[in-house]
PDB file of C-alpha atoms and ligand atoms in Angstrom:
ATOM      1  CA  UNK A   1       7.787  -0.790  -1.003  1.00 88.00           C
ATOM      2  CA  UNK A   2       4.648  -2.391   0.607  1.00 90.00           C
ATOM      3  CA  UNK A   3       1.947  -3.719  -1.688  1.00 96.00           C
ATOM      4  CA  UNK A   4      -1.657  -3.095  -1.237  1.00 98.00           C
ATOM      5  CA  UNK A   5      -4.188  -5.682  -2.831  1.00 98.00           C
ATOM      6  CA  UNK A   6      -7.179  -3.680  -4.569  1.00 98.00           C
ATOM      7  CA  UNK A   7     -10.223  -4.797  -6.108  1.00 98.00           C
ATOM      8  CA  UNK A   8     -11.601  -2.221  -8.691  1.00 98.00           C
ATOM      9  CA  UNK A   9     -15.382  -2.820  -9.136  1.00 98.00           C
ATOM     10  CA  UNK A  10     -15.792   0.861 -10.613  1.00 98.00           C
ATOM     11  CA  UNK A  11     -15.566   2.270 -14.087  1.00 98.00           C
ATOM     12  CA  UNK A  12     -12.410   4.228 -13.524  1.00 98.00           C
ATOM     13  CA  UNK A  13      -8.602   3.709 -13.556  1.00 97.00           C
ATOM     14  CA  UNK A  14      -7.044   2.563 -10.220  1.00 98.00           C
ATOM     15  CA  UNK A  15      -5.610   5.604  -8.215  1.00 98.00           C
ATOM     16  CA  UNK A  16      -2.109   6.728  -8.988  1.00 96.00           C
ATOM     17  CA  UNK A  17       0.628   9.043  -7.434  1.00 97.00           C
ATOM     18  CA  UNK A  18       0.244  11.851  -9.885  1.00 94.00           C
ATOM     19  CA  UNK A  19       4.102  13.019  -9.210  1.00 97.00           C
ATOM     20  CA  UNK A  20       7.158  11.238  -8.424  1.00 96.00           C
ATOM     21  CA  UNK A  21       6.876  12.257  -4.629  1.00 96.00           C
ATOM     22  CA  UNK A  22       3.190  12.675  -4.115  1.00 97.00           C
ATOM     23  CA  UNK A  23       2.263  11.100  -0.798  1.00 97.00           C
ATOM     24  CA  UNK A  24      -1.563  10.630  -1.646  1.00 98.00           C
ATOM     25  CA  UNK A  25      -3.082   8.938  -4.703  1.00 98.00           C
ATOM     26  CA  UNK A  26      -6.349  10.925  -5.863  1.00 98.00           C
ATOM     27  CA  UNK A  27      -9.634   8.804  -5.567  1.00 98.00           C
ATOM     28  CA  UNK A  28     -12.385   9.201  -8.164  1.00 98.00           C
ATOM     29  CA  UNK A  29     -16.103   9.442  -7.545  1.00 98.00           C
ATOM     30  CA  UNK A  30     -17.755   6.164  -9.030  1.00 98.00           C
ATOM     31  CA  UNK A  31     -21.367   7.369  -9.363  1.00 98.00           C
ATOM     32  CA  UNK A  32     -24.010   6.856 -12.000  1.00 98.00           C
ATOM     33  CA  UNK A  33     -25.256  10.470 -11.575  1.00 98.00           C
ATOM     34  CA  UNK A  34     -23.826  13.761 -10.796  1.00 98.00           C
ATOM     35  CA  UNK A  35     -24.508  14.772  -7.214  1.00 98.00           C
ATOM     36  CA  UNK A  36     -25.292  18.487  -6.313  1.00 98.00           C
ATOM     37  CA  UNK A  37     -23.991  19.160  -2.995  1.00 98.00           C
ATOM     38  CA  UNK A  38     -25.959  22.189  -1.225  1.00 98.00           C
ATOM     39  CA  UNK A  39     -24.024  24.368   1.246  1.00 98.00           C
ATOM     40  CA  UNK A  40     -23.428  22.445   4.542  1.00 98.00           C
ATOM     41  CA  UNK A  41     -24.783  19.318   3.173  1.00 98.00           C
ATOM     42  CA  UNK A  42     -22.781  16.073   3.320  1.00 98.00           C
ATOM     43  CA  UNK A  43     -22.641  13.060   1.078  1.00 98.00           C
ATOM     44  CA  UNK A  44     -21.211   9.617   1.115  1.00 98.00           C
ATOM     45  CA  UNK A  45     -19.681   9.158  -2.357  1.00 98.00           C
ATOM     46  CA  UNK A  46     -18.578   5.647  -3.524  1.00 98.00           C
ATOM     47  CA  UNK A  47     -15.239   4.945  -5.178  1.00 98.00           C
ATOM     48  CA  UNK A  48     -15.777   1.234  -6.454  1.00 98.00           C
ATOM     49  CA  UNK A  49     -12.617   0.519  -4.767  1.00 98.00           C
ATOM     50  CA  UNK A  50     -11.797  -2.479  -2.260  1.00 98.00           C
ATOM     51  CA  UNK A  51      -8.495  -2.734  -0.636  1.00 98.00           C
ATOM     52  CA  UNK A  52      -6.602  -5.369   1.606  1.00 98.00           C
ATOM     53  CA  UNK A  53      -3.825  -3.297   3.338  1.00 98.00           C
ATOM     54  CA  UNK A  54      -0.759  -5.037   4.868  1.00 97.00           C
ATOM     55  CA  UNK A  55      -0.982  -5.601   8.624  1.00 96.00           C
ATOM     56  CA  UNK A  56       0.397  -2.504  10.424  1.00 97.00           C
ATOM     57  CA  UNK A  57      -0.764  -0.085   7.626  1.00 98.00           C
ATOM     58  CA  UNK A  58      -3.916   2.308   7.179  1.00 98.00           C
ATOM     59  CA  UNK A  59      -5.235   4.369   4.667  1.00 98.00           C
ATOM     60  CA  UNK A  60      -6.031   7.973   5.374  1.00 98.00           C
ATOM     61  CA  UNK A  61      -8.548   9.906   3.215  1.00 98.00           C
ATOM     62  CA  UNK A  62      -7.784  13.347   3.038  1.00 98.00           C
ATOM     63  CA  UNK A  63      -9.260  16.303   1.185  1.00 98.00           C
ATOM     64  CA  UNK A  64      -7.497  17.956  -1.986  1.00 98.00           C
ATOM     65  CA  UNK A  65      -6.477  21.505  -1.211  1.00 98.00           C
ATOM     66  CA  UNK A  66      -7.692  22.691  -4.647  1.00 98.00           C
ATOM     67  CA  UNK A  67     -11.333  21.464  -3.831  1.00 98.00           C
ATOM     68  CA  UNK A  68     -11.070  23.073  -0.663  1.00 98.00           C
ATOM     69  CA  UNK A  69      -9.648  26.418  -1.350  1.00 98.00           C
ATOM     70  CA  UNK A  70     -11.680  27.156  -4.634  1.00 98.00           C
ATOM     71  CA  UNK A  71     -15.067  25.618  -3.537  1.00 98.00           C
ATOM     72  CA  UNK A  72     -15.189  24.933   0.301  1.00 98.00           C
ATOM     73  CA  UNK A  73     -15.181  21.247  -0.417  1.00 98.00           C
ATOM     74  CA  UNK A  74     -13.565  18.911   2.156  1.00 98.00           C
ATOM     75  CA  UNK A  75     -13.782  15.586   3.704  1.00 98.00           C
ATOM     76  CA  UNK A  76     -15.910  15.655   6.836  1.00 98.00           C
ATOM     77  CA  UNK A  77     -14.258  13.089   9.105  1.00 98.00           C
ATOM     78  CA  UNK A  78     -10.520  13.967   7.787  1.00 97.00           C
ATOM     79  CA  UNK A  79      -8.383  11.831   7.818  1.00 98.00           C
ATOM     80  CA  UNK A  80     -10.786   9.208   7.277  1.00 98.00           C
ATOM     81  CA  UNK A  81      -9.400   5.895   8.388  1.00 98.00           C
ATOM     82  CA  UNK A  82      -9.404   2.823   6.274  1.00 98.00           C
ATOM     83  CA  UNK A  83      -8.496  -0.260   8.563  1.00 98.00           C
ATOM     84  CA  UNK A  84      -6.369  -3.053   7.389  1.00 98.00           C
ATOM     85  CA  UNK A  85      -9.051  -5.440   8.098  1.00 98.00           C
ATOM     86  CA  UNK A  86     -11.802  -3.559   6.183  1.00 98.00           C
ATOM     87  CA  UNK A  87     -12.937  -5.460   3.069  1.00 98.00           C
ATOM     88  CA  UNK A  88     -15.869  -3.155   2.108  1.00 98.00           C
ATOM     89  CA  UNK A  89     -16.201  -0.586  -0.597  1.00 99.00           C
ATOM     90  CA  UNK A  90     -13.939   2.620   0.236  1.00 98.00           C
ATOM     91  CA  UNK A  91     -16.417   5.430   0.556  1.00 99.00           C
ATOM     92  CA  UNK A  92     -15.678   9.248   0.839  1.00 98.00           C
ATOM     93  CA  UNK A  93     -17.595  11.792   3.127  1.00 98.00           C
ATOM     94  CA  UNK A  94     -17.604  14.977   1.415  1.00 98.00           C
ATOM     95  CA  UNK A  95     -19.052  18.353   2.871  1.00 98.00           C
ATOM     96  CA  UNK A  96     -19.734  21.575   1.173  1.00 98.00           C
ATOM     97  CA  UNK A  97     -18.611  24.462   3.461  1.00 98.00           C
ATOM     98  CA  UNK A  98     -19.064  27.162   0.921  1.00 98.00           C
ATOM     99  CA  UNK A  99     -22.277  29.058   0.240  1.00 98.00           C
ATOM    100  CA  UNK A 100     -23.026  27.904  -3.121  1.00 98.00           C
ATOM    101  CA  UNK A 101     -24.062  24.504  -4.653  1.00 98.00           C
ATOM    102  CA  UNK A 102     -21.399  22.148  -5.851  1.00 98.00           C
ATOM    103  CA  UNK A 103     -21.822  19.456  -8.360  1.00 98.00           C
ATOM    104  CA  UNK A 104     -19.717  16.247  -8.056  1.00 98.00           C
ATOM    105  CA  UNK A 105     -19.369  14.368 -11.218  1.00 98.00           C
ATOM    106  CA  UNK A 106     -18.622  10.775 -11.926  1.00 98.00           C
ATOM    107  CA  UNK A 107     -14.835  10.157 -12.431  1.00 98.00           C
ATOM    108  CA  UNK A 108     -13.723  13.388 -10.540  1.00 98.00           C
ATOM    109  CA  UNK A 109     -10.896  13.187  -8.262  1.00 98.00           C
ATOM    110  CA  UNK A 110     -12.560  13.894  -4.964  1.00 98.00           C
ATOM    111  CA  UNK A 111      -9.894  13.306  -2.138  1.00 98.00           C
ATOM    112  CA  UNK A 112      -6.551  11.739  -1.856  1.00 98.00           C
ATOM    113  CA  UNK A 113      -5.559   8.544  -0.037  1.00 98.00           C
ATOM    114  CA  UNK A 114      -2.367   8.303   1.961  1.00 98.00           C
ATOM    115  CA  UNK A 115      -1.000   4.830   3.017  1.00 98.00           C
ATOM    116  CA  UNK A 116       0.706   4.966   6.497  1.00 98.00           C
ATOM    117  CA  UNK A 117       2.189   2.721   9.061  1.00 97.00           C
ATOM    118  CA  UNK A 118       1.058   2.739  12.322  1.00 98.00           C
ATOM    119  CA  UNK A 119       2.281   1.584  15.641  1.00 97.00           C
ATOM    120  CA  UNK A 120      -0.050  -0.765  17.853  1.00 96.00           C
ATOM    121  CA  UNK A 121       0.464  -0.290  21.456  1.00 97.00           C
ATOM    122  CA  UNK A 122      -0.422  -2.014  24.647  1.00 98.00           C
ATOM    123  CA  UNK A 123      -1.766   0.353  27.382  1.00 98.00           C
ATOM    124  CA  UNK A 124      -0.155   0.214  30.763  1.00 98.00           C
ATOM    125  CA  UNK A 125      -2.538   1.909  33.393  1.00 98.00           C
ATOM    126  CA  UNK A 126      -0.689   3.606  36.298  1.00 98.00           C
ATOM    127  CA  UNK A 127      -1.629   6.215  39.115  1.00 98.00           C
ATOM    128  CA  UNK A 128       0.841   8.858  38.358  1.00 98.00           C
ATOM    129  CA  UNK A 129       2.638  10.095  35.040  1.00 98.00           C
ATOM    130  CA  UNK A 130       6.464  10.947  35.022  1.00 98.00           C
ATOM    131  CA  UNK A 131       6.777  15.001  35.077  1.00 98.00           C
ATOM    132  CA  UNK A 132       7.584  16.797  31.845  1.00 98.00           C
ATOM    133  CA  UNK A 133       8.728  20.510  31.364  1.00 97.00           C
ATOM    134  CA  UNK A 134       5.230  21.085  29.368  1.00 97.00           C
ATOM    135  CA  UNK A 135       3.132  19.672  32.113  1.00 97.00           C
ATOM    136  CA  UNK A 136      -0.435  20.079  31.537  1.00 96.00           C
ATOM    137  CA  UNK A 137       0.149  23.340  29.310  1.00 97.00           C
ATOM    138  CA  UNK A 138      -1.394  22.970  25.855  1.00 96.00           C
ATOM    139  CA  UNK A 139      -3.974  24.472  23.752  1.00 96.00           C
ATOM    140  CA  UNK A 140      -1.886  27.452  22.980  1.00 95.00           C
ATOM    141  CA  UNK A 141      -0.305  28.050  26.228  1.00 95.00           C
ATOM    142  CA  UNK A 142       3.181  28.700  24.498  1.00 95.00           C
ATOM    143  CA  UNK A 143       1.455  32.036  22.705  1.00 95.00           C
ATOM    144  CA  UNK A 144       1.398  32.802  19.103  1.00 91.00           C
ATOM    145  CA  UNK A 145       4.849  34.580  18.692  1.00 92.00           C
TER     146      UNK A 145
HETATM  147  O1  DUT B 201     -13.926   7.889   5.349  1.00 86.45           O
HETATM  148  C1  DUT B 201     -13.991   6.591   5.616  1.00 86.45           C
HETATM  149  C2  DUT B 201     -13.853   6.184   6.779  1.00 86.45           C
HETATM  150  C3  DUT B 201     -14.087   4.854   7.100  1.00 86.45           C
HETATM  151  N1  DUT B 201     -14.376   3.919   6.043  1.00 86.45           N
HETATM  152  C4  DUT B 201     -14.572   2.489   6.074  1.00 86.45           C
HETATM  153  C5  DUT B 201     -13.467   1.742   6.254  1.00 86.45           C
HETATM  154  C6  DUT B 201     -13.047   1.674   7.844  1.00 86.45           C
HETATM  155  O2  DUT B 201     -12.173   0.518   8.253  1.00 86.45           O
HETATM  156  C7  DUT B 201     -14.542   1.571   8.182  1.00 86.45           C
HETATM  157  C8  DUT B 201     -14.921   1.888   9.772  1.00 86.45           C
HETATM  158  O3  DUT B 201     -14.393   3.387   9.938  1.00 86.45           O
HETATM  159  P1  DUT B 201     -14.310   4.057  11.132  1.00 86.45           P
HETATM  160  O4  DUT B 201     -13.866   3.168  12.139  1.00 86.45           O
HETATM  161  O5  DUT B 201     -13.882   5.527  11.213  1.00 86.45           O
HETATM  162  O6  DUT B 201     -15.946   4.168  11.591  1.00 86.45           O
HETATM  163  P2  DUT B 201     -16.774   3.628  12.850  1.00 86.45           P
HETATM  164  O7  DUT B 201     -17.869   4.479  12.679  1.00 86.45           O
HETATM  165  O8  DUT B 201     -16.006   3.454  14.094  1.00 86.45           O
HETATM  166  O9  DUT B 201     -17.331   2.440  12.245  1.00 86.45           O
HETATM  167  P3  DUT B 201     -16.712   0.914  12.741  1.00 86.45           P
HETATM  168  O10 DUT B 201     -17.867   0.606  14.169  1.00 86.45           O
HETATM  169  O11 DUT B 201     -17.359  -0.141  11.658  1.00 86.45           O
HETATM  170  O12 DUT B 201     -15.425   0.929  12.986  1.00 86.45           O
HETATM  171  O13 DUT B 201     -15.222   2.349   7.336  1.00 86.45           O
HETATM  172  C9  DUT B 201     -14.415   4.409   4.747  1.00 86.45           C
HETATM  173  O14 DUT B 201     -14.822   3.860   3.730  1.00 86.45           O
HETATM  174  N2  DUT B 201     -14.311   5.759   4.583  1.00 86.45           N
HETATM  175 MG1   MG B 202     -14.255   2.264  14.104  1.00 86.45          MG
END
């Protein structure tokens, strides 16, 4: 199991996996006062967390489906990317896609964080690519049924 070093300068407990096989850990808002998010408004919410990810890993900041389905609250840049060499505070960009105000309270679980391994590649510039059956087909070219 990979180890992620974390400094918690916030007021809340460390994030945790809420069930045995959860892929994400929920992150809590670490704010002094509640924030009211108006329709289509976005806000940067601090978490109080600072991380050191092992080389070859990233953290992805993703929405919680409950907040999205019930309140239209999502992560604007989903999946947000936390780089392994980032040492600043993890912050979450939330947006309100509903038609009513939404209040974010201190300590609320606002998003989830998935730690993932990634592959670093070297780009090789060529003039022609190998053919494939798909070719340039995309954007729904296989239809819907
Ligand atoms: O939702 C996010 C996305 C990013 N970050 C932090 C960690 C990440 O490593 C850094 C840079 O993120 P990104 O590369 O997405 O932003 P950028 O606009 O390209 O900034 P930079 O020029 O600093 O890379 O900002 C967050 O705290 N939350
Ligand atoms: Mg960047």
